[in-house]
C-alpha cells in the first residue's frame, strides 16, 4: 500500500491551480520576476516525516515568515517580559507596513507588523551588534529549526536594500521613540538580510513541525524553543500572523500561521503537524491566494480549526465495576482509556465521589491510558490521596507510569497507594 | 471521597481575593452600587455538571457577555455570509465603544465592539421588529443556552437607557451608512434590554458549556447552535472578546472568552469545559481584575491554553504484529488505541505502507480506540481500500463502529473488507 | 451714467456659466431636484447698496452658511471664553461630517464642522430650550443681520429630519462627552431647522455686509454684533469656512467665507463689501463649483485677498515745512493726509523726531486726514505730548476731530496743545 | 522729541517678563542650554527702519522660521503648481512632527510641518543636489531677504544631526511615496543645516518687512519675491504657521506668523510692518510663551488683526458740488480724497450715476487722493468713459497721475476726457 497523504496533497494542489487571481509582489525586480505558477504544499509530522506535492524543493526568500522565528529568538534571549516592554501582542487592524505604534509609548503593537519585526530583530544579540552579527545569530537560530544551514539571497537583499525606505522610516521612528536603540540603518540592513534567507517548502514545514512539536526539532531531537515560548509565538501568529486578515483567517481556517510576500505560508496544528504552502500570487492583504485556498481546504478536510475542539471525551472510563473479594469486602475497579485531560479527569473524580456502597478498596486501572496532561495528573493523584484518607486501600495499575511521573511541584504518590502492573490479583473477585 | 474540583475553585478564589485593584463601573447608579467584593467562579462540564465557589447564584446583568450569543442567533437566522456582509471579524485594536468601522463600507470591524453588537442585535428578527420583539427573540434564544427562562433587570435597563448616548451615536452612524436599516433608537432600546438580562455564574457556565459541547446544551440535550457556527462564534471571541486586551489574553490565557462591564467573564475550552467568573472590579480595559486573574490561574493549572497542544499522540498504535496463520500465510494485526486524529492516522498509514514481507491479510483492531475524527476516518478507510487493491484480505475489528459510520460523503466500507467483533479467530496464529 | 458694477457682475456670471462640473447635493429629494443651472452673484456695500446679477431673489435653504451666524449668536450670548470651552477654533483637516473631536475633551475642533455647529446651536438660549425655542432665537438673530423676517422651508426640514442620522450620531456622541447637555434629538431638530431657513442672495450679501461693516447692519444701522466678536467669527470663517479646502481657498481667494450644501457661498472683505454667490453644482469638498470660480474671479479683479496688503502708505506726509514767524521764531508745519495707521504714524513720529533746527513751535495739520486708527491716534497724541515736553508750542489743526476723540483709555489732549481750525494764522510766515 | 516706538517696545517687554511658564527645548544640548531669560522684540518698517527692545542682536538658530522662506524659494524656482503637486496648503490639525500626509498621494499637508518642510527643502536646486549645494542655495536666498550673509551654527547642526531620527523617518517615508526623489539622509542633512542658520531679531524683522513690503527688501530695494508668491507664502503662514495652535493664533492675534523651536516668532502686517520676537521658553505647542504674549499685545495695541478691517472709507468723497458756469451751463465737480479701493470707487460711481439735473460737464478732482488700487482705477476710468458716452464734457484733475497710469490691460484715458492740473478755471463758477 502506498500512503494516500501525498496523493491527497497532489489532489488539493490541482484543486487550486485554476485560482489565477492575485499578483506577484513587484516592488523589487527579483520578486516581480517570480514565476506566478510556482505551486507547492508540504506537511511535516511532529516526528519529521515529510509529505509534499508540487514545488517543495524550490528556494525562495523567507520574507515575513522569518518574523515569528526572530520573535522566538528574541524571547529566548531576553525573556517574555523584556520583549513585551518593546513590542506588544495586540492585533493592529492595520496593514503590515503601517506604523501601528502604541500611543504614548511608541511600542509597536505586535511583532508581525514591520515596525514590530524591526524592533524584534534589534533584540537579537547584544546592543550595538552589527547587521552581520545579528544576521548570523538569526541564521544560526533559524537553522536549528530547519535542521540545515540556510543561505541569504544576495541579489534579493541588494534590491530590497535599494528600496527599503519605508522600513528605514519605521526604524528611524522607532529610534526616535527610544524603542530601538541601535543605529536605524544598521537595523534595517540586518532585518532585510533576515528576510532574504532562502528556504524551501520542506524547510518551512520542518520549522512549523518544530513549533507543533512543542519546540523540539523532529529530526535532530534538539529543543530549540521552550514550551512557554512556543505558546507565546503561536499566540501571536494566531492573532497577528495574516496581516489585516487575521480575523478572517481565524474564523475560516483557524490554525496559527504566518505568510510572506514571496508567496509562502507557514502554519501548524499544535501537537499534530506542520504545514507549508507556496504560490507567489498575492491577494490585497499580501497573502498568497492559492496558499490561503490550500490552507482552507486542509483545515476543512483535516479538522484543523483550533476551535473545532476534539470530540467530547466521554469514553475515558472504559469500565467501572464493584467486585466482591473472596473475603466479602467490596473492591471497585475503575479502568480508564485514551487521552485524559481536565474533562476526563473530572469525570473520573465525579464517579469515584459517587459511591454508595461501603468499599474497602479502589483500583485505578490505567493500562489503556495513552496520555495524561498536567491538570488531569494532578486531579487523579489528588483523588487517590483522598480515597486513601477515606481509609480505603488504593491501588493504581500504571505500567506506563502515566501519573507517576513526578514533576518539581508534585509530591510522590501518597503513601499507602500501591502500584501494580496488572489486575490478575483480582481474578477471583466476583462482580456484584 | 469528595471531588477536589470545588475545593480547587475555592482555593483559587482565596488566591485572588487580595487583588483590590480596579473599580466597579460607575456610569449608572445600579452598577456603581455593585458590591466590589462579590466574587465567584463556576465550571460546567460538557455533560452539565456544575462546580462552583463563591457567589455563583447571585444575579447580575449579562452586559457584553450577551454579544457572542446575539451573534450566534444572528448567524443561525441569516447564515454566515449575510452576517459577514454587515459585521466583520477583524480585531479593531480599539476600545469597545469606539466606532471602529471599516473604511468605505462602514461595516463594524467585529461583533464584540458596541457598533458591531448593535448591528448584530438588529439582525435578530425580521426588519422592522420592535425592541420588544427583538428582545423576546434574544431572550428565547439565550434561554435555550441557559436552560431556564431569563429575566430583564428593569432598573438597570432604565438607567442604561437614560445614558445610552454613545450607543445612540453608534446606531445613528450605522444607520447613516446603511449598515443598520431599522430606527436607531429602537435598536438601542432592544440592545440595551439584551444587555440587561440577569444571569448567575451558574447560567454563564452552562452557556459556556453549551459552546464547549459543540452547540448541544448539556442538560436539555438540545442542539442550540450548529457546529460550524459554534466555531465561528468561538473564533471571534478568541480574537475580539477581551476588548483591546485580546492579544494579551490570547498569549497569557489562551481560551476563547468574553467579558462584561458588570464584572463577568465567560470562557471555555472547546470539548472540555465551560467557565465563568464574577468580580465587579474592572481594569482599564473594562475586564474584571480578579476574573482575569482567576482565568489565568485556571489556564495555567489546567493546561487550557489553546496553543498548548495536546501531548503528541505517539502511542496510537498499541501493537503491530505479523503472525503466521496455521496455513503459513502471513497476517498483520495492527491494534490502535485512544483518540485518532490526523497525526495518529498518518502514523498508521505510514506503518501500513511500510511492509516488506508478503502479507496475505491485514487486520485493523480498533477495539481500544476511543474516538476518530473525520479526517482520520477518511484516511483509515482509504488505507483499507488501498490494502484491498493490493489483493490483501482486509478485516477491521470495530465493535464500536468507529470508522464504519457512514456520512453523506463517505462510501460504505469497501467491498471485500470484512468486519469483525473480536480477534479470537487469530488465536492460533503465531508471532513471526 | 449707469454704474458699471452690475455689468461687471453680469459679465463674470457669463464667464462661469460653462463650468458644468459638479453635481447638486442628492441626499434629500428637495436638494436633488434643485435646478443645477441656477446662478447668481450679489454684492452689498457696507452702507447697504446691493448690486447683483442672475438669480439674486430666488430662495434656497441657508444650510451651513447658518453656522457662522449661530456662532455669532452663541458668542454674543455667552462670551468668547464660555463658547471656546465647548467648541475650538482649529481647522480639522477633515470633512464637515467627520467627528473631529479634540482628543480627551471631546470638544469639536471648530464651529464650522457639523459636530461644532450642533454644539454651537445648543448654546443658543438657556439649557433645556426646545428646538422651537432655539430656532426662534436663531431666526430672530439672523433676521437682524438680514433686515427682514426669514422663514423655514418646512419641506426641506422634514426631509432632512428623516435622514439626519449622522447628525443624530454626532449629537449623541457630544452628549456622551458632556459637550452638549440637552437632549441630542432636540438639538438635531433645532439645528436642522436652523439650516432650513430660506434666504436669497440679497439676504446673504446683506448678512455679509453686516460683518464687513464691523457688525452694524447697513440698512437698519443696528449693531448686531460687537467688533471683537465680528473678528472672532471672521477668523474662524477664514481658517475653517470652506470645509477641507480651507487652505486652498486661503491661498487662492483669501477672504473669509462660508459655503453651504444648497450651493450658496457667503464671503466678505472686512470694511469693504459683502459677497454672495449661488449655484447648486458642488465639488468634491461640497463647495459650489461656479461659486468658487466667481469668488476667485472677484478676488483677483478686486484685489480682495486678505494677504495682498494695501499699497504702502508712503504719502501720509503731504507736506512738512519750517517757516519763520514774523518775530523770527521757527515754526514747523507738518500736514498729513489720507488714512493713518501704524506705519503712517510711525513715519510722522520719525520725521518729527528728526529735527536739527531750534524750533519754537510745531503745527500738525490734519485737515486732509481721512481716518486714524487707534494705534496711530495713540502714537500721534504721544508725539504731541513729547513735543510739548520739549517746551515747544504745539498746535493741532484738526477740524474733523481726527485725533481728539477721547476714548475711555485716552487722556484729553495734553495741556498746552492748542487746537485750531485752519492755518490762516501762519499766512505771514515765510518758508525757510 | 524722541520717537515713542522703542519705548513702547521696552514697555511691552517689561509686561511679559513675569511670564515664566514654558520650558526651553531640550532635545539637543545647545538648545537645552539656551538662557531662558533671553527676551527681545523688534519691528521693521517697510522702508527699513528698525525699532527694538531687549536682545535684538543675539544670534540664535532660525529653526522652523526657515520654513516659509524655503517655501518661497521653492515657489520661485518651480512655480506654484509644481510645488503644490508635492506639498499641499491645508492645515493638518496635528503637531509639527506628525506625518500628516494626504491619504493616497502621500503629499504632506502643508510646508510648515516637518514632512512638508523636508519636501520643500528637496525642491531647492536641481534633483540630485547635495546637502551642501541645497544649503548654499537656501543661504543665498535667505541672505537676500535679510540683506547680510548668514552663517550656520555648526555645533547645533552636529547635535541636531545626531538625533534627527524623526526627520529621517519622515524623509524615508516621503521617499517611499515618491514625494521626495533624492536620498533621504541627504535631504535631512540639508534641511537640518537650513534650520541651523544663525539669525538675530534684527534679521527676522527685516525678513518679515520684506514680506510686508510685497517682496521688496526695504534696505537693498531688491525684489526678492514676486507679489503673487508673497501672497502664497503669507496665506500658508496664516493657516499653518503656528503648529497646531493656528486657529487660536488666527482668532486672537490674527497676522501671519511663523515660530521656531529656538524661541523666535516672525510675523508681519502686510503693507505695514515686520515683527520679530525672541524668548526660548516654549508652550506645549512649541511656540514661545512670551513671544505669543508680545504678539498678542502688539496685535491688540496696534490693530494688527487681519480681520479687523480698516475703518469704513466713508469719506472718500471730500466734496461734490454742482456749479453754474458763467454761460449758465451746469458743471459738477466731485473731489475725492485718501486711498481709493473698491468700496470707495463704488461710492463715487454710485454718486455720479445719481444725477437729476442736466449737466454739461463733470470734473473729477483727484488732487487729494493718496492712492488708487487696481479695481478702483478700472472703475473710475469706466465711469469717465460712460459719462463721456452721455455726451458730457469730462475733465479729470489728476496731477499725481493717480488713474492715468496705463497698465498692459488698460486703454488710454478715453478720448474727450481732458486732464487738468488745478481747478482755477472754475473759479468764476457759482454754487447752485
PDB file of N, CA and C in Angstrom, chain D residues 263-315:
ATOM      1  N   UNK D 263      12.813  79.602  19.905  1.00  0.00           N
ATOM      2  CA  UNK D 263      12.141  80.654  20.655  1.00  0.00           C
ATOM      3  C   UNK D 263      11.754  81.876  19.852  1.00  0.00           C
ATOM      4  N   UNK D 264      12.061  81.882  18.584  1.00  0.00           N
ATOM      5  CA  UNK D 264      11.722  83.034  17.761  1.00  0.00           C
ATOM      6  C   UNK D 264      10.311  82.964  17.199  1.00  0.00           C
ATOM      7  N   UNK D 265       9.739  84.128  16.964  1.00  0.00           N
ATOM      8  CA  UNK D 265       8.500  84.240  16.193  1.00  0.00           C
ATOM      9  C   UNK D 265       8.707  85.372  15.198  1.00  0.00           C
ATOM     10  N   UNK D 266       8.333  85.099  13.945  1.00  0.00           N
ATOM     11  CA  UNK D 266       8.380  86.127  12.912  1.00  0.00           C
ATOM     12  C   UNK D 266       6.957  86.366  12.460  1.00  0.00           C
ATOM     13  N   UNK D 267       6.540  87.631  12.403  1.00  0.00           N
ATOM     14  CA  UNK D 267       5.185  87.939  11.947  1.00  0.00           C
ATOM     15  C   UNK D 267       5.193  89.232  11.173  1.00  0.00           C
ATOM     16  N   UNK D 268       4.053  89.577  10.607  1.00  0.00           N
ATOM     17  CA  UNK D 268       4.017  90.821   9.828  1.00  0.00           C
ATOM     18  C   UNK D 268       2.578  91.219   9.547  1.00  0.00           C
ATOM     19  N   UNK D 269       2.417  92.510   9.316  1.00  0.00           N
ATOM     20  CA  UNK D 269       1.145  93.004   8.822  1.00  0.00           C
ATOM     21  C   UNK D 269       1.405  93.481   7.400  1.00  0.00           C
ATOM     22  N   UNK D 270       0.764  92.815   6.414  1.00  0.00           N
ATOM     23  CA  UNK D 270       1.060  93.145   5.021  1.00  0.00           C
ATOM     24  C   UNK D 270       0.920  94.649   4.769  1.00  0.00           C
ATOM     25  N   UNK D 271       1.925  95.205   4.121  1.00  0.00           N
ATOM     26  CA  UNK D 271       1.905  96.613   3.774  1.00  0.00           C
ATOM     27  C   UNK D 271       2.331  97.523   4.900  1.00  0.00           C
ATOM     28  N   UNK D 272       2.477  96.978   6.095  1.00  0.00           N
ATOM     29  CA  UNK D 272       2.712  97.847   7.236  1.00  0.00           C
ATOM     30  C   UNK D 272       4.062  97.613   7.915  1.00  0.00           C
ATOM     31  N   UNK D 273       4.275  96.421   8.451  1.00  0.00           N
ATOM     32  CA  UNK D 273       5.391  96.283   9.362  1.00  0.00           C
ATOM     33  C   UNK D 273       5.791  94.811   9.511  1.00  0.00           C
ATOM     34  N   UNK D 274       7.074  94.594   9.716  1.00  0.00           N
ATOM     35  CA  UNK D 274       7.587  93.272  10.060  1.00  0.00           C
ATOM     36  C   UNK D 274       7.873  93.204  11.544  1.00  0.00           C
ATOM     37  N   UNK D 275       7.649  92.041  12.132  1.00  0.00           N
ATOM     38  CA  UNK D 275       7.733  91.886  13.579  1.00  0.00           C
ATOM     39  C   UNK D 275       8.588  90.666  13.903  1.00  0.00           C
ATOM     40  N   UNK D 276       9.362  90.733  14.958  1.00  0.00           N
ATOM     41  CA  UNK D 276      10.084  89.539  15.420  1.00  0.00           C
ATOM     42  C   UNK D 276      10.192  89.571  16.928  1.00  0.00           C
ATOM     43  N   UNK D 277      10.006  88.392  17.542  1.00  0.00           N
ATOM     44  CA  UNK D 277      10.178  88.293  18.993  1.00  0.00           C
ATOM     45  C   UNK D 277      11.064  87.093  19.296  1.00  0.00           C
ATOM     46  N   UNK D 278      11.660  87.121  20.483  1.00  0.00           N
ATOM     47  CA  UNK D 278      12.558  86.029  20.872  1.00  0.00           C
ATOM     48  C   UNK D 278      12.481  85.802  22.375  1.00  0.00           C
ATOM     49  N   UNK D 279      12.165  84.570  22.737  1.00  0.00           N
ATOM     50  CA  UNK D 279      12.210  84.135  24.131  1.00  0.00           C
ATOM     51  C   UNK D 279      12.137  82.621  24.106  1.00  0.00           C
ATOM     52  N   UNK D 280      13.118  81.936  24.667  1.00  0.00           N
ATOM     53  CA  UNK D 280      13.224  80.479  24.443  1.00  0.00           C
ATOM     54  C   UNK D 280      12.225  79.607  25.199  1.00  0.00           C
ATOM     55  N   UNK D 281      11.465  80.161  26.127  1.00  0.00           N
ATOM     56  CA  UNK D 281      10.504  79.315  26.836  1.00  0.00           C
ATOM     57  C   UNK D 281       9.346  78.980  25.902  1.00  0.00           C
ATOM     58  N   UNK D 282       9.078  77.677  25.732  1.00  0.00           N
ATOM     59  CA  UNK D 282       8.066  77.231  24.772  1.00  0.00           C
ATOM     60  C   UNK D 282       6.829  76.690  25.474  1.00  0.00           C
ATOM     61  N   UNK D 283       5.686  76.884  24.857  1.00  0.00           N
ATOM     62  CA  UNK D 283       4.458  76.270  25.375  1.00  0.00           C
ATOM     63  C   UNK D 283       4.308  74.855  24.807  1.00  0.00           C
ATOM     64  N   UNK D 284       3.181  74.211  25.105  1.00  0.00           N
ATOM     65  CA  UNK D 284       3.030  72.811  24.712  1.00  0.00           C
ATOM     66  C   UNK D 284       2.924  72.629  23.195  1.00  0.00           C
ATOM     67  N   UNK D 285       2.646  73.702  22.479  1.00  0.00           N
ATOM     68  CA  UNK D 285       2.605  73.577  21.021  1.00  0.00           C
ATOM     69  C   UNK D 285       3.988  73.800  20.404  1.00  0.00           C
ATOM     70  N   UNK D 286       4.951  74.262  21.215  1.00  0.00           N
ATOM     71  CA  UNK D 286       6.270  74.558  20.682  1.00  0.00           C
ATOM     72  C   UNK D 286       6.432  76.034  20.344  1.00  0.00           C
ATOM     73  N   UNK D 287       5.458  76.852  20.723  1.00  0.00           N
ATOM     74  CA  UNK D 287       5.547  78.287  20.463  1.00  0.00           C
ATOM     75  C   UNK D 287       6.083  79.005  21.702  1.00  0.00           C
ATOM     76  N   UNK D 288       6.842  80.060  21.478  1.00  0.00           N
ATOM     77  CA  UNK D 288       7.412  80.834  22.573  1.00  0.00           C
ATOM     78  C   UNK D 288       6.307  81.467  23.414  1.00  0.00           C
ATOM     79  N   UNK D 289       6.336  81.194  24.722  1.00  0.00           N
ATOM     80  CA  UNK D 289       5.285  81.692  25.602  1.00  0.00           C
ATOM     81  C   UNK D 289       5.258  83.218  25.608  1.00  0.00           C
ATOM     82  N   UNK D 290       6.432  83.816  25.857  1.00  0.00           N
ATOM     83  CA  UNK D 290       6.464  85.278  25.920  1.00  0.00           C
ATOM     84  C   UNK D 290       6.317  85.900  24.545  1.00  0.00           C
ATOM     85  N   UNK D 291       6.800  85.196  23.535  1.00  0.00           N
ATOM     86  CA  UNK D 291       6.660  85.708  22.176  1.00  0.00           C
ATOM     87  C   UNK D 291       5.197  85.814  21.776  1.00  0.00           C
ATOM     88  N   UNK D 292       4.432  84.780  22.117  1.00  0.00           N
ATOM     89  CA  UNK D 292       2.996  84.818  21.813  1.00  0.00           C
ATOM     90  C   UNK D 292       2.344  85.974  22.569  1.00  0.00           C
ATOM     91  N   UNK D 293       2.758  86.144  23.836  1.00  0.00           N
ATOM     92  CA  UNK D 293       2.177  87.236  24.627  1.00  0.00           C
ATOM     93  C   UNK D 293       2.515  88.592  24.015  1.00  0.00           C
ATOM     94  N   UNK D 294       3.754  88.743  23.563  1.00  0.00           N
ATOM     95  CA  UNK D 294       4.155  90.005  22.933  1.00  0.00           C
ATOM     96  C   UNK D 294       3.356  90.266  21.658  1.00  0.00           C
ATOM     97  N   UNK D 295       3.199  89.225  20.868  1.00  0.00           N
ATOM     98  CA  UNK D 295       2.473  89.395  19.608  1.00  0.00           C
ATOM     99  C   UNK D 295       1.015  89.752  19.879  1.00  0.00           C
ATOM    100  N   UNK D 296       0.473  89.123  20.902  1.00  0.00           N
ATOM    101  CA  UNK D 296      -0.919  89.426  21.215  1.00  0.00           C
ATOM    102  C   UNK D 296      -1.054  90.880  21.656  1.00  0.00           C
ATOM    103  N   UNK D 297      -0.121  91.301  22.496  1.00  0.00           N
ATOM    104  CA  UNK D 297      -0.165  92.681  22.961  1.00  0.00           C
ATOM    105  C   UNK D 297      -0.051  93.654  21.783  1.00  0.00           C
ATOM    106  N   UNK D 298       0.883  93.367  20.866  1.00  0.00           N
ATOM    107  CA  UNK D 298       1.045  94.267  19.719  1.00  0.00           C
ATOM    108  C   UNK D 298      -0.169  94.245  18.810  1.00  0.00           C
ATOM    109  N   UNK D 299      -0.726  93.038  18.623  1.00  0.00           N
ATOM    110  CA  UNK D 299      -1.908  92.950  17.764  1.00  0.00           C
ATOM    111  C   UNK D 299      -3.046  93.778  18.346  1.00  0.00           C
ATOM    112  N   UNK D 300      -3.216  93.681  19.666  1.00  0.00           N
ATOM    113  CA  UNK D 300      -4.293  94.428  20.305  1.00  0.00           C
ATOM    114  C   UNK D 300      -4.032  95.928  20.235  1.00  0.00           C
ATOM    115  N   UNK D 301      -2.814  96.302  20.613  1.00  0.00           N
ATOM    116  CA  UNK D 301      -2.495  97.727  20.683  1.00  0.00           C
ATOM    117  C   UNK D 301      -2.497  98.381  19.308  1.00  0.00           C
ATOM    118  N   UNK D 302      -2.001  97.669  18.335  1.00  0.00           N
ATOM    119  CA  UNK D 302      -1.768  98.310  17.052  1.00  0.00           C
ATOM    120  C   UNK D 302      -2.800  97.901  16.000  1.00  0.00           C
ATOM    121  N   UNK D 303      -3.847  97.235  16.424  1.00  0.00           N
ATOM    122  CA  UNK D 303      -4.898  96.892  15.461  1.00  0.00           C
ATOM    123  C   UNK D 303      -4.389  96.035  14.330  1.00  0.00           C
ATOM    124  N   UNK D 304      -3.532  95.063  14.648  1.00  0.00           N
ATOM    125  CA  UNK D 304      -2.899  94.301  13.580  1.00  0.00           C
ATOM    126  C   UNK D 304      -3.700  93.075  13.133  1.00  0.00           C
ATOM    127  N   UNK D 305      -4.840  92.800  13.747  1.00  0.00           N
ATOM    128  CA  UNK D 305      -5.587  91.606  13.337  1.00  0.00           C
ATOM    129  C   UNK D 305      -6.111  91.798  11.921  1.00  0.00           C
ATOM    130  N   UNK D 306      -5.791  90.826  11.105  1.00  0.00           N
ATOM    131  CA  UNK D 306      -6.094  90.925   9.675  1.00  0.00           C
ATOM    132  C   UNK D 306      -7.593  91.018   9.407  1.00  0.00           C
ATOM    133  N   UNK D 307      -8.387  90.563  10.394  1.00  0.00           N
ATOM    134  CA  UNK D 307      -9.834  90.615  10.220  1.00  0.00           C
ATOM    135  C   UNK D 307     -10.452  91.870  10.829  1.00  0.00           C
ATOM    136  N   UNK D 308      -9.615  92.762  11.347  1.00  0.00           N
ATOM    137  CA  UNK D 308     -10.180  93.970  11.943  1.00  0.00           C
ATOM    138  C   UNK D 308     -10.816  94.834  10.877  1.00  0.00           C
ATOM    139  N   UNK D 309     -10.231  94.810   9.718  1.00  0.00           N
ATOM    140  CA  UNK D 309     -10.751  95.670   8.671  1.00  0.00           C
ATOM    141  C   UNK D 309     -10.320  97.095   8.938  1.00  0.00           C
ATOM    142  N   UNK D 310     -10.073  97.823   7.869  1.00  0.00           N
ATOM    143  CA  UNK D 310      -9.791  99.234   8.051  1.00  0.00           C
ATOM    144  C   UNK D 310     -11.121  99.910   8.310  1.00  0.00           C
ATOM    145  N   UNK D 311     -11.043 101.075   8.876  1.00  0.00           N
ATOM    146  CA  UNK D 311     -12.288 101.798   9.126  1.00  0.00           C
ATOM    147  C   UNK D 311     -12.992 102.027   7.789  1.00  0.00           C
ATOM    148  N   UNK D 312     -14.269 101.874   7.785  1.00  0.00           N
ATOM    149  CA  UNK D 312     -15.010 102.052   6.527  1.00  0.00           C
ATOM    150  C   UNK D 312     -14.670 103.404   5.902  1.00  0.00           C
ATOM    151  N   UNK D 313     -14.358 103.360   4.626  1.00  0.00           N
ATOM    152  CA  UNK D 313     -13.865 104.551   3.940  1.00  0.00           C
ATOM    153  C   UNK D 313     -15.037 105.397   3.457  1.00  0.00           C
ATOM    154  N   UNK D 314     -15.681 106.013   4.390  1.00  0.00           N
ATOM    155  CA  UNK D 314     -16.896 106.750   4.006  1.00  0.00           C
ATOM    156  C   UNK D 314     -16.575 108.106   3.407  1.00  0.00           C
ATOM    157  N   UNK D 315     -15.387 108.593   3.739  1.00  0.00           N
ATOM    158  CA  UNK D 315     -15.116 109.981   3.413  1.00  0.00           C
ATOM    159  C   UNK D 315     -14.303 110.132   2.136  1.00  0.00           C
TER     160      UNK D 315
END
